[in-house]
Amino acid sequence: ADIDVFDIELDQHDPKEIITSVKAMEPTFGGINLEDIKAPECFEIEKTLRKEMDIPVFHDDQHGTAIISGAALLNAAEIADKDLSEIEIVFSGAGASALATARFYVSLGADRDNITMCDSSGIITEERAESGDVNEFKQEFAQDRPAGDLADAMEGADVFVGLSVGGLVSEEMVQSMAADPIIFAMANPDPEIGYEAAKNARDDTVIMATGRSDYPNQVNNVLGFPFIFRGALDVRATEINEAMKVAAAEALAELAQQDVPDAVVKAYGDQPLQFGPNYIIPKPLDPRVLFEVAPAVAKAAMDSGCARKELDLQKYAERLEARLGKSREMMRVVLNKAKSDPKRLVLAEGDDEKMVRAAHQLVDQGIAEPVLIGDREEIWEHAERLGLDFDPEIVDPEEGNLAPYAERLYELRQRKGVTRREADELIEDGNYLGSVMVEMGDADAMLTGLMHHYPSALRPPLQVIGTDPEADYAAGVYMLTFKNRVVFVADATVNQSPDEDVLAEITKQTAKLARRFNVEPRAALLSYSDFGSVRNEGTSKPRNAAKMLHEDPEADFPVDGEMQADTAVVEEMLTGDYSFSELDEPANVLVFPNLEAGNIAYKLLQRLGGAEAIGPMLVGMDKPVHVLQRGDEVKDIVNLAGVAVVDAQSNGQ
């Protein structure tokens, strides 16, 4: 959550002394998270501090589990088709966490009369409360029912919530519950009943959550308090109230229903993560929690009147996303431009699962209008299995109706050795079909390459669409983002040994691309020589290209070369020994002398320099076409789709 925190231990055991010490720290801190204070003292401490302080005070042991398990309960009830207001809930444990969780479930919509709480002596009944057998806090959930133990309470229950000790629940007790039971066995390290035992106890669906990371549906407080505090601090909230906690739980529940990023799936051993009985809450390593939960909490604070600062929530979410890395900040610029005027985008390998997932996100976020080329049944099978609720446009080559496209392909390639019959065969290839659709104006842009080697994916669009009339060459560009810097690297994918004309053209096209990301280009043509220190055929190419650009009125940006890479990016070197350079600031467009150097450099910067790479982005084409790398993740497809849409907008399509 990117919050500065201080871990402070107090050598005190008297609640009044703890209250006094915490209150005295108020001028220093924006909020205070209380940890490891047992019941019932924790209730008095938190209640008093919340009343007497004007900053958020939050006891995580009470509310953290309540919020995270509450999110799980919302989704579990939906999956099990149970009405939250009608379900019977049994608690094992009546400490601080259990009491706070029960109260929170009521805030989410559960009926207090349907909550049965058990402590070590059995069911908390009104009879026990009247006899003074339970403290004032437990009395809140005393039920008018016969005395009994946990087994009696669980009979016919819809939900079991364990916040006690391990091994209390047997398979027979699970079998006694209502149909499709929900079991949150959250004692650590050993749950009240083991995951396998609970699952194997019945033939119907058992929705199971624990506090352990080695089983599905881990209830982990780290999903809550960092992001709740982020939202509370950013609106200068005076407290963390019930509305803010409910907003956090609802945001987590909604996030679990979204498509899970490939990076999160890989972090958890490539196990399937899809909304359902085994995935009802997001994983703790999911970076989206920050910009989903914090804005929801901030909005609830503003709506409930405890915020001292108003935020534009859309801009706030974007600022939060930027905290996760410069690449997200840069891509947000492009994706927002794309959303302003979405274009028709052909996904040439549309029956690949990643393409289907990407298409759903493009529609859901309003980035583009995807057209999937591929097997219709396979596309729908992917969408149904993944639970993607959308109706994409599909072009299935096996269904025919491709004659106009085949005829156009034949017209374009008949003097390149392609016969009419060969055109009929080629047009069934998604890369050729997509290219012709874009060339004819039936689509505005195209993505391909996910399942092909880069050269074979690039060949059809080059043959059909070709380069821009004002550009004789296409090039591949990567945007590399560091913590506080962005550089565009060209050419890393297309031109093997460019001469000065090609280098000059690549530089101009890359500068145009930089401006689409709202970056004013400063270009350096790189070599192993600095401004003529070595003179040979190799160093003369970037030197001559720089001269050509100095004389080109279209090159309306600072450019210089040849120069070494460190000269280009280190300000002290530019302003020291080379103060005569056209660059008065470090370059952000780096043009390499050949493909080999460019490709090696970007991969080293990515793997060893900590850069995040976006691309390759194809520049110089007559119409927007971008070629993915084999194995790209869904986020890469979505990002490159946004670039393609902005390209189409720039081309007036």
XYZ file of C-alpha atoms in Angstrom, residues 32 43 55 81 115 121 154 159 162 177 202 220 241 247 255 283 292 294 361 367 400 483 508 544 549 577 619 638:
28
model
C -2.965 3.615 14.302
C -12.917 -3.676 23.234
C -7.452 9.792 13.485
C -27.368 -19.773 -3.921
C -26.187 -16.480 14.529
C -18.644 -24.270 27.563
C -23.915 -27.195 13.735
C -22.259 -21.705 7.687
C -14.146 -21.330 13.286
C -25.033 -29.329 8.204
C -20.051 -34.940 1.806
C -5.409 -13.426 5.269
C -16.259 3.206 10.404
C -16.957 -1.215 1.331
C -12.417 -8.466 -7.299
C -4.904 -13.934 -3.316
C -9.775 -1.700 -5.929
C -8.544 1.756 -1.247
C -11.241 -7.165 -20.526
C -10.801 0.010 -24.488
C -16.911 -19.426 -45.283
C 11.347 3.646 -11.065
C 11.313 9.707 -36.250
C 25.116 10.392 -40.691
C 17.654 14.426 -38.803
C 32.585 16.684 -21.637
C 5.941 1.626 -35.809
C -4.560 -5.548 -23.269
